Amino acid sequence: MIATGITVEYNPFHNGHLFHLREAKSQTGADVIIAVMSGQFLQRGEPAIVDKWTRTKMALAGGADVVIELPYAFATAHATQFAKGAIQLLDAAGCSYFCFGSEQGSIAPFTSSLDLISQHRQIYEQTIQQAMKEGLSYPNALRKGYEIISSDTSVELANLAEPNNILGFQYMQAAREIQSSMKPVTIERTGTHYHDTELPDHPIASATSIRKSIFSPDSDDDIHSFLPAASFQLLNDWQEQFEFQSWDKFYPLLRYTILREGPGLLSEIADISEGIEFAFFKAAKEQPTFQSFMQAVKSKRYTWTRIQRMLVHILTGCRASTRDKITEPAYLRLLGMSEAGRSYLQIAKKKLELPLVSRAASLSDPSLELDIKSTDIYMCGVRPDASLSGLDYRTPPILL
Amino acid sequence: MIATGITVEYNPFHNGHLFHLREAKSQTGADVIIAVMSGQFLQRGEPAIVDKWTRTKMALAGGADVVIELPYAFATAHATQFAKGAIQLLDAAGCSYFCFGSEQGSIAPFTSSLDLISQHRQIYEQTIQQAMKEGLSYPNALRKGYEIISSDTSVELANLAEPNNILGFQYMQAAREIQSSMKPVTIERTGTHYHDTELPDHPIASATSIRKSIFSPDSDDDIHSFLPAASFQLLNDWQEQFEFQSWDKFYPLLRYTILREGPGLLSEIADISEGIEFAFFKAAKEQPTFQSFMQAVKSKRYTWTRIQRMLVHILTGCRASTRDKITEPAYLRLLGMSEAGRSYLQIAKKKLELPLVSRAASLSDPSLELDIKSTDIYMCGVRPDASLSGLDYRTPPILL
């Protein structure tokens, strides 16, 4: 059986994701689609609007066959680490292809870019380091290094000013690093941009604009037309029981925790450095909302998402000493599967390069502990009582 | 001017407190009453129902002339440390007398008990240590040591089975330890018992029964008749803006924090030892309410209040390494004063043994930092936004 891997967050699963999934399947002639999906907290440093099991149901309803959790340590890391974790999992799951959306829409420019970088690695890396010393954020420093080495080549290169191109580039770099036999495939993203915040007049809208509409109390927008029916229904089911999760909702817990920890302990949290803990402490004392908090702490030095990732680690109490020991995925945590997915796993089981974890209790691992904890913390925001704790132990893989 | 000192929590200030305050003044012929009052968290290991400034207003309206904050490190400690901190502050404030309520109502038995203990210190302390090794709680171990040395004396001794007697005994012991020149005075508590939970048919009810009535949503009880008019009004004023604070209200924050910290970090919190952090972690995962949490973690080894004090330290993030360095009060934090109190302080100012702190910003001290932090954490429960943070910096002493 041929498996094709994709990396997703599905926050929420929308028509664009459906399109990508179907294209990935047809373009690679795959029997099954394996989706590596982030858990409760996402790469932009945000809580997902609904939990990972609800998003797994969306994925399966949309055509994914196996949903594997991208562990917290990778799902909430910078793009390089995020991509590395995802690619390693897809490789370990036995995928023949990995497929990503990009603005560019063809693989050749990405391959050329990677070749160019390996030819000029020294100057590339020196430029990035120098730019960061000068106070540039990592993405901007990367762009600068890339500009320098690509200035006098006539080959078409990946345009790393586009967000999906950047991520695709990271996937390909990671695959090359681990010498994966998976073949890369890319599908051109059409009709929507990652950062779009307004809903368009065609059925493919960005997740950002859909979330924006969900959180606007007096929005007249009908998000129905941008979502597969199952996604829409699952969002409605969630809303009947709980609220959609967001930083605005978690801010009271975050604020309390920053005040409780103080700068001294905050500095031990993953990704926190260079004294930003003092800015966090000051802002927690003064700022009434998450938005005003972010306005107060943002700076040229850090991207918005990088700051938000630090805040996720504060919220979950994820310390550098714990997180930094987790350098590679150590298990395949099965969140859900279709009938075809089940057949695939039965055949592939013996040759999987990592243990397949269907029950959280079956493995003792520091990365899995972080996943379990991050669910418990996420559920503190969903329901303040204990009714939703330990869900990772209690929830079997979703079957479609 | 003659000053008489009392140690109070006023949670809330009721008719029994009014009676005690007036008796203390008249029996000692005092010009002013100096009340050392706990801040936002109390010796039973609970958040106060209303904040320290509201309770200061109650105290001043009830006849106290100077209200000094008992720092967090003493206010939330076991009785011995609590009493030591309070007595040291009253002594430093220049009191000629200190006055406490007791079931016994006369000083002689307390003095006899202290004499007896110093005569038999070795066997007394050995018995206590042995009893604690055998798993008795500290109060029960103390009682056992006391029984042994008092078995064959005919002098009237303090009856340390009564809660107010125990505390009075601790005050007197502390005064003797620091060789204070303050004279002890005791007033018999009448008509109410500390642990009473039902409202009586006379105007003096225990604070416990008044709080119980306040927190019973369908209570018909009229607490009005048990409170001075000013206290009643201040409680009403508070309730118009905020809710009364309790562990039930703080439980979501406590639960989140225990899940976030995990047993490893919990073990660094003040007073936590002997593995009770594992019981806390398990109960936080499972228990939906504070009451069920307490039922799940209680044991013969610890009194209910001792466990609650540990939980206060978890809530405020007070680590053993911080708290245990604070062995003596280092300042007199002025929460409020009457006209007479102001006159007293103007005269006494020069001979006060500790700096008088009217503004929190005027002193940098680890104990004061804990007080400021404990207010910020308390206010996280009162209002989830930042409108009430930094109140210690913003609130001048209350003037009557």
PDB file of C-alpha atoms in Angstrom, chain A residues 9 12 18 62 72 74-75 145 176 206 237 272 302 338 400:
ATOM      1  CA  GLU A   9      -3.041  21.657  12.249  1.00  0.00           C
ATOM      2  CA  PRO A  12     -10.333  24.091  11.882  1.00  0.00           C
ATOM      3  CA  LEU A  18     -10.069  19.113   1.779  1.00  0.00           C
ATOM      4  CA  GLY A  62     -12.234  14.851   5.272  1.00  0.00           C
ATOM      5  CA  TYR A  72       4.053  19.124  21.860  1.00  0.00           C
ATOM      6  CA  PHE A  74       7.758  19.866  18.001  1.00  0.00           C
ATOM      7  CA  ALA A  75       4.258  21.250  17.450  1.00  0.00           C
ATOM      8  CA  GLY A 145      21.247  34.848   4.183  1.00  0.00           C
ATOM      9  CA  ARG A 176      17.333  15.701   3.110  1.00  0.00           C
ATOM     10  CA  SER A 206      -7.896  30.762   5.253  1.00  0.00           C
ATOM     11  CA  ASP A 237     -21.214  20.020  18.609  1.00  0.00           C
ATOM     12  CA  ILE A 272      12.653  32.317  27.233  1.00  0.00           C
ATOM     13  CA  TYR A 302      10.916  38.653  18.271  1.00  0.00           C
ATOM     14  CA  SER A 338     -10.120   5.066   8.856  1.00  0.00           C
ATOM     15  CA  LEU A 400     -14.118   6.202  11.234  1.00  0.00           C
TER      16      LEU A 400
END
